[in-house]
Coordinates of C-alpha atoms in Angstrom, one line a residue:
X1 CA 55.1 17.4 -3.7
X2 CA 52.3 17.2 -6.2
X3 CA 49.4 15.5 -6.2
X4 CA 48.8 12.0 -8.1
X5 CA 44.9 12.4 -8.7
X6 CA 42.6 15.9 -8.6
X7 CA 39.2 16.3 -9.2
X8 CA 37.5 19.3 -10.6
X9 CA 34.8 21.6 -12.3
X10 CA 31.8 19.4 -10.7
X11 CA 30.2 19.8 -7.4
X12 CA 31.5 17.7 -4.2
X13 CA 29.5 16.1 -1.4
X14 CA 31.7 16.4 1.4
X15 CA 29.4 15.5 4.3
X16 CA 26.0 16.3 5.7
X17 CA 25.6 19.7 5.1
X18 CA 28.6 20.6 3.7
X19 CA 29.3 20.8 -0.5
X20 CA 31.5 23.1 -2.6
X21 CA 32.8 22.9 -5.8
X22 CA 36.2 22.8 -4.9
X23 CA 38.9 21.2 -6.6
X24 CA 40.3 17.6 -4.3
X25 CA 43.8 16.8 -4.4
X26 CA 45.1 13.1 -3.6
X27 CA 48.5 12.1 -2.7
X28 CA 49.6 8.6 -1.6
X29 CA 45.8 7.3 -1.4
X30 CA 44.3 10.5 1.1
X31 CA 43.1 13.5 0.5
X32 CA 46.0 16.4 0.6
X33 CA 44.3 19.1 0.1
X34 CA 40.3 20.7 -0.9
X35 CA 40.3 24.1 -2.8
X36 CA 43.1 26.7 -4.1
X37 CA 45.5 24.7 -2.2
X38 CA 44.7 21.4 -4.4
X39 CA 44.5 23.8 -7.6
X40 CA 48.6 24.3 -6.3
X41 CA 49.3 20.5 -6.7
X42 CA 48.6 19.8 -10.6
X43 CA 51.8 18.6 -12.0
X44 CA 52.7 17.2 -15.1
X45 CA 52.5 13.8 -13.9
X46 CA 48.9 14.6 -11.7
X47 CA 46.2 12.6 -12.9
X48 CA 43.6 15.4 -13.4
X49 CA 39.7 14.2 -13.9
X50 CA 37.7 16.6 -15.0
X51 CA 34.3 16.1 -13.3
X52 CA 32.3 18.5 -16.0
X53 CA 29.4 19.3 -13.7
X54 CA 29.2 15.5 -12.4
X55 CA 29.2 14.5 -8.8
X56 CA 31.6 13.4 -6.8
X57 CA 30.8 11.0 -3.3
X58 CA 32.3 9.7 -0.8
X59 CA 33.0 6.1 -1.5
X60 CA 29.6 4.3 -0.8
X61 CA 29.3 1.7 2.3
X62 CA 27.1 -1.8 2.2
X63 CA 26.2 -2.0 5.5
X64 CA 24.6 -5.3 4.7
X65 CA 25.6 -7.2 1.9
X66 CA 26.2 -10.7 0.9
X67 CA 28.5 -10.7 -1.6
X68 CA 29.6 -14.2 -2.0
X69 CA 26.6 -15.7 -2.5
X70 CA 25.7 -13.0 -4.8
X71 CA 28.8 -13.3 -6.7
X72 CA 28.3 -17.3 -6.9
X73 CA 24.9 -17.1 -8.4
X74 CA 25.7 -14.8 -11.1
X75 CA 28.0 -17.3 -12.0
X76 CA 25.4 -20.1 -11.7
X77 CA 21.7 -20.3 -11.9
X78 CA 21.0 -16.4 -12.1
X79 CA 17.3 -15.7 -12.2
X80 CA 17.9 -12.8 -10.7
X81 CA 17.2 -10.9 -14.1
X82 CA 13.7 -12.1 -14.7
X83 CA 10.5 -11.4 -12.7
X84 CA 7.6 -14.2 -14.1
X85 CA 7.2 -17.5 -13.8
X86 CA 7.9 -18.2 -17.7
X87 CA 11.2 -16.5 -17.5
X88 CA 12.4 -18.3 -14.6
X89 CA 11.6 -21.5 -16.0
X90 CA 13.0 -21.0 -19.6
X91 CA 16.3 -19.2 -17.5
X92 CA 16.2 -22.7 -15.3
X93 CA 15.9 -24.8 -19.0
X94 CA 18.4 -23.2 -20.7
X95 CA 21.1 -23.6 -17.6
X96 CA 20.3 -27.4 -17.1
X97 CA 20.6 -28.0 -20.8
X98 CA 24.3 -26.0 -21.1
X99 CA 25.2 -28.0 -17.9
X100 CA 24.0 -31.5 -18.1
X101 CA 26.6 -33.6 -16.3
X102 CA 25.6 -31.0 -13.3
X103 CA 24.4 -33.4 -10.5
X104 CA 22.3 -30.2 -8.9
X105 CA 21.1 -27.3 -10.1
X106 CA 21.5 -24.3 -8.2
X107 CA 21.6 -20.5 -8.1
X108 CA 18.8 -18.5 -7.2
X109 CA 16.8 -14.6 -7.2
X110 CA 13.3 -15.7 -7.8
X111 CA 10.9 -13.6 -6.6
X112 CA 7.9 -14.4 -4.1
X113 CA 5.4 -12.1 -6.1
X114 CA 5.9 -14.1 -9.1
X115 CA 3.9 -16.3 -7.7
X116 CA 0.3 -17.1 -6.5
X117 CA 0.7 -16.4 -2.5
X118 CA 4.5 -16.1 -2.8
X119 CA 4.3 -20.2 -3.5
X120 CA 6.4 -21.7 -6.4
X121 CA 5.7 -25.4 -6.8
X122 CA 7.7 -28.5 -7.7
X123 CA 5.9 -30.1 -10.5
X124 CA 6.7 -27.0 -12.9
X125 CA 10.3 -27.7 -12.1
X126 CA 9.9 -31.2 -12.8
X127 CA 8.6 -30.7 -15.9
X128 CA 11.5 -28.5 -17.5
X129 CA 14.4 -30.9 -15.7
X130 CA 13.1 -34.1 -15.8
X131 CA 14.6 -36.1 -12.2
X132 CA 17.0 -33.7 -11.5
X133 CA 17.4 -32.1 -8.1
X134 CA 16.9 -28.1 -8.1
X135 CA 17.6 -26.0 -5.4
X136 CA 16.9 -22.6 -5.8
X137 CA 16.1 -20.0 -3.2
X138 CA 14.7 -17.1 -4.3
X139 CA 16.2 -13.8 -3.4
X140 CA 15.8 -13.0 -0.2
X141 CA 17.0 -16.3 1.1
X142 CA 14.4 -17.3 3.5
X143 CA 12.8 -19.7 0.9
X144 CA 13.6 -22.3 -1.5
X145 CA 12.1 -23.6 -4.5
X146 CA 12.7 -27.6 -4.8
X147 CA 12.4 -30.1 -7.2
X148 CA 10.6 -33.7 -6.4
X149 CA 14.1 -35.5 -7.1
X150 CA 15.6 -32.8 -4.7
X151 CA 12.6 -33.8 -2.1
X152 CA 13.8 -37.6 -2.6
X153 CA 16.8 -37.3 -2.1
X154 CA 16.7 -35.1 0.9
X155 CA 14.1 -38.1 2.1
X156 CA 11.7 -35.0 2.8
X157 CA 7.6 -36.5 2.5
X158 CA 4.7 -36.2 3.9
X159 CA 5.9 -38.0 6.7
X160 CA 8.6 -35.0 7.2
X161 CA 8.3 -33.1 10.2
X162 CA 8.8 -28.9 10.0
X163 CA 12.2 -27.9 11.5
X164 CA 12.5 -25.8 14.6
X165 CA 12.4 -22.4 12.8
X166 CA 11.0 -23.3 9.5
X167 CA 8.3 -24.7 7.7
X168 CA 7.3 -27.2 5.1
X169 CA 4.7 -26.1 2.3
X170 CA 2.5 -28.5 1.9
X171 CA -0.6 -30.0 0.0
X172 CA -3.8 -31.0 1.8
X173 CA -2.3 -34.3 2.1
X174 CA 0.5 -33.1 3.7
X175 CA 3.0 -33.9 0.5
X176 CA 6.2 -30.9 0.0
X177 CA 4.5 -28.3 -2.5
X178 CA 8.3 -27.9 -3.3
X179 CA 8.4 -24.8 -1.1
X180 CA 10.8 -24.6 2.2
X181 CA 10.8 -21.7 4.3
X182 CA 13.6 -21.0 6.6
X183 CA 15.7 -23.5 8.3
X184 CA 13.5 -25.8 6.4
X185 CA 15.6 -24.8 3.7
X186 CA 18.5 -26.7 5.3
X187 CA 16.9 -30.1 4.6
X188 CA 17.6 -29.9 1.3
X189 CA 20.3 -27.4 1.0
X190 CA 22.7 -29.6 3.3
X191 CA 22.9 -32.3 0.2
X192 CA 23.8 -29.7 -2.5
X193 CA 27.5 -29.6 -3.4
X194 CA 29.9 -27.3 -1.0
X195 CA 32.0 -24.7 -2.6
X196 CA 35.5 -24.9 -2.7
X197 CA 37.3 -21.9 -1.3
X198 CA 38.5 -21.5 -5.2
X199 CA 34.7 -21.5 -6.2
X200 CA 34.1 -18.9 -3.0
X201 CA 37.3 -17.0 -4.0
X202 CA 35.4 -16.8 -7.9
X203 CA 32.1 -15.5 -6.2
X204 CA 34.2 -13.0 -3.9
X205 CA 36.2 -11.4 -6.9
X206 CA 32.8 -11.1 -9.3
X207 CA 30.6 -9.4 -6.9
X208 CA 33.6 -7.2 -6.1
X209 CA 33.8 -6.1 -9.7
X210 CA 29.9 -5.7 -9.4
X211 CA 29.7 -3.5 -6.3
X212 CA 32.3 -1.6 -7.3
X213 CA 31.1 -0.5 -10.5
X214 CA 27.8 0.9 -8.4
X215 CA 30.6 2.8 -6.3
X216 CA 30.5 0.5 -3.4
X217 CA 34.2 1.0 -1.8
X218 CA 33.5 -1.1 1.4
X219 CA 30.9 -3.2 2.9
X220 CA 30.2 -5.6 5.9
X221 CA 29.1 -8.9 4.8
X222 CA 26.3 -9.9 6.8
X223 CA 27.0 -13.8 7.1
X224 CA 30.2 -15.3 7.8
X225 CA 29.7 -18.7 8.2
X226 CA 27.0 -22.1 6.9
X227 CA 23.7 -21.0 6.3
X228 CA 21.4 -23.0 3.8
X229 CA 23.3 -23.5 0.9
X230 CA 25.9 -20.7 2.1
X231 CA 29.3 -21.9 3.3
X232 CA 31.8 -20.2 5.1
X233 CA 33.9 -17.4 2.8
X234 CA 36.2 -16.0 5.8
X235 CA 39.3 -18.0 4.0
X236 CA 38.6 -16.9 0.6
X237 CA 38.2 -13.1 2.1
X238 CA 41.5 -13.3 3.8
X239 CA 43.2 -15.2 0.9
X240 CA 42.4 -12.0 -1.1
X241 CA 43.3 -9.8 1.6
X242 CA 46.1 -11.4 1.9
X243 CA 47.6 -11.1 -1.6
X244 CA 46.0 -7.8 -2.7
X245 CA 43.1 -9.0 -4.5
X246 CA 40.6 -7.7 -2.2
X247 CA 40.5 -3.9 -3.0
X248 CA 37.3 -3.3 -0.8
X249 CA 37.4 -2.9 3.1
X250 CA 35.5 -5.3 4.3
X251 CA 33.9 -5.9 7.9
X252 CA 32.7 -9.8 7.9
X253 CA 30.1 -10.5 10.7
X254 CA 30.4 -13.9 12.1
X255 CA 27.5 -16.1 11.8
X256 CA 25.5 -17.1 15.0
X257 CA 24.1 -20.5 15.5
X258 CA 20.6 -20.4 16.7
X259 CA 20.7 -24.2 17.0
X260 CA 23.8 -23.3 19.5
X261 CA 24.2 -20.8 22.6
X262 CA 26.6 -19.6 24.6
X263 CA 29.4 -22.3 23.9
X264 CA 30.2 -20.7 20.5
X265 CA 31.3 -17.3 21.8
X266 CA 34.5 -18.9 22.2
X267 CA 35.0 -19.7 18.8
X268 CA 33.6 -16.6 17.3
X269 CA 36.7 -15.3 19.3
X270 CA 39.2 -17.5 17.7
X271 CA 37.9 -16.9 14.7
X272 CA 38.4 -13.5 15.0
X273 CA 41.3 -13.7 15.6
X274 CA 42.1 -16.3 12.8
X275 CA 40.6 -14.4 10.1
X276 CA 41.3 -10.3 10.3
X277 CA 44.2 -8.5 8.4
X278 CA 44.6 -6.5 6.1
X279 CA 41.3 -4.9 4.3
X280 CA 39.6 -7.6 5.7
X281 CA 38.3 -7.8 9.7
X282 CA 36.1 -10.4 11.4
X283 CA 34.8 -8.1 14.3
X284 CA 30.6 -8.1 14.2
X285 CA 28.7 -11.6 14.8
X286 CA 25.3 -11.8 12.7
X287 CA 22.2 -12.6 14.7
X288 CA 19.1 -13.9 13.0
X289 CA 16.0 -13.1 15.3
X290 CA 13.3 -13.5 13.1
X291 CA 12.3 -14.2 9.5
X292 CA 10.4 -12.3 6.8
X293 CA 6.8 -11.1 6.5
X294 CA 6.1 -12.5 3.1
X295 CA 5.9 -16.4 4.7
X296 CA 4.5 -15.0 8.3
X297 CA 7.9 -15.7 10.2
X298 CA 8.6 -12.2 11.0
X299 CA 8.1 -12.1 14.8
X300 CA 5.1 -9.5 15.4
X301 CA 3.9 -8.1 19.0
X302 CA 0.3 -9.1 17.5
X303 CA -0.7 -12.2 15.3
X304 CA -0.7 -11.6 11.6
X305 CA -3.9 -11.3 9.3
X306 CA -5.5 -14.1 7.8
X307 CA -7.2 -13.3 4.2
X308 CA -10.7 -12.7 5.9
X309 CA -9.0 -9.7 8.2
X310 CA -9.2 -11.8 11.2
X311 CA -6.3 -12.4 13.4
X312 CA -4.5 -15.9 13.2
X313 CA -2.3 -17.8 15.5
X314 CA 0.2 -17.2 13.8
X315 CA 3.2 -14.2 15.4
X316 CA 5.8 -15.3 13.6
X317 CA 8.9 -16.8 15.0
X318 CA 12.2 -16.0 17.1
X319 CA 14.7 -17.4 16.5
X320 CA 15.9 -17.1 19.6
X321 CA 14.6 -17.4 22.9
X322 CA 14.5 -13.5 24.1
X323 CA 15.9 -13.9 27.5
X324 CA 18.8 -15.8 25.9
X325 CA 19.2 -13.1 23.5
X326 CA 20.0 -10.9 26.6
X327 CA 22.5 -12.8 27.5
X328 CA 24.5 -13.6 24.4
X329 CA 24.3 -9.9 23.1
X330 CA 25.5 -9.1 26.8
X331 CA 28.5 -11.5 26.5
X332 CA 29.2 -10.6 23.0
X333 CA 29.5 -7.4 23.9
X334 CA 31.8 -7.9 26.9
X335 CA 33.9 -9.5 24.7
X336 CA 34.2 -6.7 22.2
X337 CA 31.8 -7.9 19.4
X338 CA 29.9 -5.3 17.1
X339 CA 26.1 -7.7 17.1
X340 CA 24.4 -6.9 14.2
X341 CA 20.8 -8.1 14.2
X342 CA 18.7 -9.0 11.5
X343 CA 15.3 -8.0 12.2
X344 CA 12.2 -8.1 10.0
X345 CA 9.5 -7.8 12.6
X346 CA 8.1 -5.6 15.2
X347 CA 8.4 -8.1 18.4
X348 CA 12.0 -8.8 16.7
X349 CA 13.1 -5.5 16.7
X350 CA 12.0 -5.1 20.3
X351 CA 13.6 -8.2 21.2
X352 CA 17.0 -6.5 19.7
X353 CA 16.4 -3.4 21.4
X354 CA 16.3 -5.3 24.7
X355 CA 19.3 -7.3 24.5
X356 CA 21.3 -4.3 23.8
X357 CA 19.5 -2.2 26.5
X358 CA 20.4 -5.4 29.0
X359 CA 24.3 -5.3 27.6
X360 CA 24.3 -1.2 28.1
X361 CA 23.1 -2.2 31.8
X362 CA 25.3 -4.9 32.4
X363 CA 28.6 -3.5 30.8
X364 CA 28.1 0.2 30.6
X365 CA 28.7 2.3 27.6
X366 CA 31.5 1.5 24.6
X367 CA 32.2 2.1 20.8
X368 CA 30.9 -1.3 19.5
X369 CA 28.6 0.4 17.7
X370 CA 25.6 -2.2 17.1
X371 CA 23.3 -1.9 14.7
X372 CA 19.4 -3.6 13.7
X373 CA 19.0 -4.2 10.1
X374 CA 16.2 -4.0 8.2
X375 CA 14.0 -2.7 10.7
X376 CA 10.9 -3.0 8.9
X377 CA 7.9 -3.0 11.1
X378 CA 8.4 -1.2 14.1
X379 CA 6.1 -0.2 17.0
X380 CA 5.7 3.2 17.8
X381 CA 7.6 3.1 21.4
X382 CA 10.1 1.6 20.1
X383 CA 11.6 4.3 18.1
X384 CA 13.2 6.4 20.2
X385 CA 14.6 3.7 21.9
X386 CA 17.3 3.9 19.1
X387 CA 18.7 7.5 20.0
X388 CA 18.7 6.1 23.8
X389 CA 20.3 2.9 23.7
X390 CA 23.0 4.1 20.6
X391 CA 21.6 1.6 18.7
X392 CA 22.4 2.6 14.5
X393 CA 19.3 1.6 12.2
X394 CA 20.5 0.1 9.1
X395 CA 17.8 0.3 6.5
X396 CA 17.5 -1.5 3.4
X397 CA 15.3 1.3 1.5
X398 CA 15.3 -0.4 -1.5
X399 CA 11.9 -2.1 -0.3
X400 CA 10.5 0.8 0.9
X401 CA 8.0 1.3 -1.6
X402 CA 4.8 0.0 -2.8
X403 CA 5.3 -3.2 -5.5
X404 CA 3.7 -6.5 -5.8
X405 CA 5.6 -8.2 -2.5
X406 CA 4.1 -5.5 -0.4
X407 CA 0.8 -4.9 -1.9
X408 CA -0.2 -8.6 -2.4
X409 CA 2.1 -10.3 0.3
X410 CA 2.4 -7.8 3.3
X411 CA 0.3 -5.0 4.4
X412 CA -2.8 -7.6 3.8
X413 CA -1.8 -9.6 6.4
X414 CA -0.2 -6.4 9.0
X415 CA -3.6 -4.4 8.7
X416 CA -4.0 -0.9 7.7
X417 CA -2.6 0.3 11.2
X418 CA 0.9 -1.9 11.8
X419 CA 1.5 -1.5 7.8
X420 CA 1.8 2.4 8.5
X421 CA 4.7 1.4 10.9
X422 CA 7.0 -0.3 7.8
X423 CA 10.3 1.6 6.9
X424 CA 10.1 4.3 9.8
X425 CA 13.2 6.1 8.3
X426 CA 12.0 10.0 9.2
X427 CA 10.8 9.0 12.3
X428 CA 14.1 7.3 13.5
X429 CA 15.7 10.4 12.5
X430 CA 13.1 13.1 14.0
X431 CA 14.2 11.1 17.1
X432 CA 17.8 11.2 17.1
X433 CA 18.5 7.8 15.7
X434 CA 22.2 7.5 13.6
X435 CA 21.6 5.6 10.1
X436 CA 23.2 3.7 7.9
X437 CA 22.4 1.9 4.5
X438 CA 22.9 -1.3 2.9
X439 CA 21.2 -3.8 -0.2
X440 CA 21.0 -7.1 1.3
X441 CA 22.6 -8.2 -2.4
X442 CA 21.5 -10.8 -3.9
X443 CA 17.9 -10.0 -1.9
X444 CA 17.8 -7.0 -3.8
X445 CA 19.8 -4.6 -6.1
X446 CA 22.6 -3.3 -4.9
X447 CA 22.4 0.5 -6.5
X448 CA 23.1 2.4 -3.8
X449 CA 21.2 5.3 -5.9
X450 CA 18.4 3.4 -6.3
X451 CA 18.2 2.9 -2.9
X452 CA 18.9 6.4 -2.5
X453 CA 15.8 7.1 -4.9
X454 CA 13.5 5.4 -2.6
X455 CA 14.5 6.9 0.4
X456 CA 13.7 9.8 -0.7
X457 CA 10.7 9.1 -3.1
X458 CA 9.3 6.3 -1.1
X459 CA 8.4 5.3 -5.0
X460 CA 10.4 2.5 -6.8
X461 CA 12.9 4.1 -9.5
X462 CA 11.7 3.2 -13.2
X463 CA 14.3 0.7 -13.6
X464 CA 12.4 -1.1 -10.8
X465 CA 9.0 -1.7 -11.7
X466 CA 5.7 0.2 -12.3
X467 CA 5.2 3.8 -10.9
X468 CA 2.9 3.3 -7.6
X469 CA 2.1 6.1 -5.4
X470 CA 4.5 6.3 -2.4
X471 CA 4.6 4.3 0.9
X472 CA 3.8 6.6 3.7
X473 CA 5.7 9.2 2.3
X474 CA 6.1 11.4 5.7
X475 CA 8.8 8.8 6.7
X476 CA 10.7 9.8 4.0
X477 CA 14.4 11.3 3.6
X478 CA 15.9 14.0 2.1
X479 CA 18.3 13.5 -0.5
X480 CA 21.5 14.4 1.7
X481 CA 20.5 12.4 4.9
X482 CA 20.1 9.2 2.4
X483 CA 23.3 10.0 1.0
X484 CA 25.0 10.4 4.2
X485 CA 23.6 7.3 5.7
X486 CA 25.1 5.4 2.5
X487 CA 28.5 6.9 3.1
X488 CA 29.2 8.5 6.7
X489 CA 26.5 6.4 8.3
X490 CA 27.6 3.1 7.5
X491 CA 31.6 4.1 7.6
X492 CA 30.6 4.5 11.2
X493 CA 28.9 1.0 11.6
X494 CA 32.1 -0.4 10.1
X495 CA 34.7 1.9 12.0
X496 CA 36.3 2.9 9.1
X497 CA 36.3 6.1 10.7
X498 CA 38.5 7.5 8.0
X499 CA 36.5 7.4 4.8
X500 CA 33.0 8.3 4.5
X501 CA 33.4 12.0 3.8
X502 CA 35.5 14.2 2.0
X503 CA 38.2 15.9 3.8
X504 CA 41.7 16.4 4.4
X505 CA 43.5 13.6 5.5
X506 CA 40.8 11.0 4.6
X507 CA 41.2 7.7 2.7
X508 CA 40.1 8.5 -1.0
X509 CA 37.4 6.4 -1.3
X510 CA 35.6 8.5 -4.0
X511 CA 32.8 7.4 -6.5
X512 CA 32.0 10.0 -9.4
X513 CA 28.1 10.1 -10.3
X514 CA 27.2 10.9 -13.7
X515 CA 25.2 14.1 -12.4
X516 CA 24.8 16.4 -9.7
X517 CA 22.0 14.3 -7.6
X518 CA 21.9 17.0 -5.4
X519 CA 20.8 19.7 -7.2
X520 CA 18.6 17.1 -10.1
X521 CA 14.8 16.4 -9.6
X522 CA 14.3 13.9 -6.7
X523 CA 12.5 11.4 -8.9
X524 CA 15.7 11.4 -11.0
X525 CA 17.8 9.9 -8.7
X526 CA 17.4 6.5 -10.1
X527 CA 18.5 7.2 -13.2
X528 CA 21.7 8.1 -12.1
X529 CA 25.2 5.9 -12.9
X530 CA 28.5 5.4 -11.7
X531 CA 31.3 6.7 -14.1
X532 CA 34.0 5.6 -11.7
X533 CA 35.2 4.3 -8.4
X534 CA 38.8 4.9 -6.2
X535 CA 39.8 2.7 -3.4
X536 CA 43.1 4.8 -1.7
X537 CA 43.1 7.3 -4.3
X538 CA 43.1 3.6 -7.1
X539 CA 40.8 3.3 -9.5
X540 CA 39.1 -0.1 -9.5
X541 CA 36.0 0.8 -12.2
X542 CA 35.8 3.1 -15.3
X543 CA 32.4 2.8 -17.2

């Protein structure tokens, strides 16, 4: 038999520790063979790519991703693209005046640092739009920036109370700034229009497209289900699945009501069962414990800063209660679930780390495989709890670097000691802890090599922003451990057990790199490109 697809003359990544320049054979979407044996396969029909000193990967892994959304505001509102104030507005102008029969205007991808104390305001909308409603939340998706028709017609005044887990900015006299934080969000972002599953199916297909041509051959999306102005995508995932049209492998985590508890396990559990087949499975559920540090609602162990250095009242916020957090990770887990936590915060991540040591107690050991993503701040003791309780850090090292969010919006307000306890990558792994990586897309890029480039630099790469010196730079990675953690590390999170490395009998899930990152200058790593991406030995993007 001869092979349909080899790759040669360039380096290979086949795993932690282990490269070669070996030739790699595919037949019938795995790998056949690695070395002279592959050499023995090339037949006149074998598609033969010559690699020319480039790189090839393992297929990378989003461990947390949000592609949907993502894939819908590139097809809307996109302000992902700019970075100032004047750019979002004339981006915002120029959409309302192509689209204006639109009802709402919506998208998203502003940026906090773009403005004074992370706080867009209404009035500047108003003026571009006239009375139209805008909902935009800006990129990480625990804010939104409103328009005063949007406040009207949401019925949201001065009068307004804050929701349970979110905030209303507001003016001295207690009028909406035309900033929501968190569920706050919701009180506008109920009224904008729903997607259809077509529109969700449009969004699906165009950030597939997009990941893929940054090498991404699988990912777990990290929200299955209504959130702001997200809606449920589970039928337009298996719908793809379904007839072909996904070509990722997918992991979808099921979205957990805060404003609920225990009654929903139930239908997290039908849902499951409703929704997996194919390259698509429904088999994590998504817990949001805390919030961000840019609008104080990460929960923190101490209170955060004011801007005199003095200590506030203000911790932060879980978003749920932590003893009931014991018990639904404990059920959860009895009932099979992967729980993947999103935690921002130092008190959050503990929080996390005690619900899964209480399910471990309760249930024993199993091959769930939870993970905590983001991890940002965490306190000392609590790193080693990672290694103990099999608990896989996903990191988002994108943001692990000094920029304007951090320098003007963070580490003011943590203090010079907790800020030395952001992004605790090399520490986690000093103690044993197993990582994997992911963008949070749209939050961020999802350039797995710029993300790469940080983890390693703990500088942003030049496509990023300005060069800064780097953020506590003895937590940093080396460049195989970030590249392992991309691929192995978050194969593993997503029990695709057979992809994430190179070797015979693996899926061929393969991404070439346009050089040899390995052997390059570490600040180069950035600059790096996809040439090309295989799903099962397929190619699904050629630059």
């Amino acid at each position: 038999m001869r092979a349909d697809l080899v790759f040669r003359g360039g380096s290979v990544f086949h795993a932690l520790g282990r490269r070669s320049t070996d030739t790699v054979a595919v037949i019938g979407g795995r790998i056949a063979a690695i070395g002279a044996d592959a050499d023995d396969l090339v037949g006149p029909a074998t598609d033969v790519v010559d690699l020319t000193g480039r790189l090839l990967v393992p297929g990378f892994q989003d461990a947390h991703v949000h592609p949907v959304s993502g894939g819908i505001e590139r097809l809307t509102c996109d302000l992902t693209p700019y970075t100032t104030e004047a750019g979002y507005l004339e981006a915002i102008a120029a959409y309302a005046n192509a689209n204006p029969d639109l009802e709402w205007i919506v998208g998203g991808g502003w940026s906090l640092s773009s403005f004074p104390g992370g706080l867009p305001r209404r009035e500047r909308l108003d003026e571009i739009v006239g009375n139209r409603a805008v909902y935009l939340p800006n990129r990480d998706h625990h804010d939104a920036w409103v328009s005063s028709r949007a406040l009207e017609l949401a019925g949201v005044d001065r009068d307004t109370p804050d929701s349970a887990f979110g905030r209303i900015e507001r003016d001295p006299d207690g009028s909406p700034t035309g900033a929501l934080h968190e569920d706050a969000m919701d009180l506008v972002g109920r009224l904008i229009p729903t997607p259809t599953n077509d529109e969700n199916i449009e969004g699906l297909l165009e950030a597939q497209a997009y990941l893929h041509s940054f090498g991404v051959t699988a990912w777990q999306d990290a929200l299955l289900g209504s959130f702001a102005e997200m809606t449920d995508a589970s039928a337009a995932y298996r719908d793809c699945a379904d007839d072909g049209r996904l070509t990722a492998k997918v992991v979808g985590a099921l979205w957990w009501f805060n404003t609920r508890g225990a009654d929903q396990i139930d239908d997290l559990v039908e849902r499951r069962e409703r929704y997996s087949g194919g390259n698509f499975r429904t088999t994590s559920v998504k817990i949001m414990q805390d919030g961000i540090c840019e609008n104080f609602t990460a929960a923190m162990i101490d209170p955060y800063l004011g801007s005199d250095g003095r200590a506030t009242a203000n911790d932060g916020i879980s978003m749920v209660a932590p003893d009931e957090l014991c018990e639904h990770v404990t059920e959860l887990d009895r009932r099979g679930f992967q729980v993947h936590v999103h935690a921002i915060g130092d008190r959050a991540v503990r929080e996390a780390l005690d619900a899964f040591e209480a399910a471990r107690t309760q249930n024993g050991d199993n091959d769930l495989r939870h993970h905590i993503a983001h991890i940002q701040v965490i306190h000392p003791d609590d790193v080693p709890r990672f290694a103990e309780l099999g608990v896989t850090g996903n990191m988002q090292s994108l943001w692990a670097c000094h920029e304007a969010q951090m320098d003007d919006l963070t580490i003011p307000f943590l203090g010079p000691e907790r800020s030395t306890w952001q992004y605790p990558f090399g520490g986690l792994l000093k103690a044993g802890a197993r990582l994997c990586a992911g963008s949070d897309w749209p939050v961020s890029s999802p350039d797995p090599l710029w993300a790469m480039h940080v983890a390693v630099n703990r500088q942003a790469p030049a496509g990023l922003g300005d060069l800064r010196e780097p953020l506590y730079p003895e937590q940093a990675l080396d460049v195989e451990t970030a590249l392992s953690a991309y691929t192995e590390g978050s194969a593993f999170v997503n029990h695709l057990d057979d992809t994430g490395r190179i070797e015979v009998g693996m899926a061929a899930d393969l991404a070439v790199i346009d050089r040899d990152i390995l052997a390059g200058p570490s600040d180069e790593i950035g600059d790096g490109r996809i040439d090309a991406t295989y799903v099962d030995g397929k190619c699904v993007f050629s630059r």
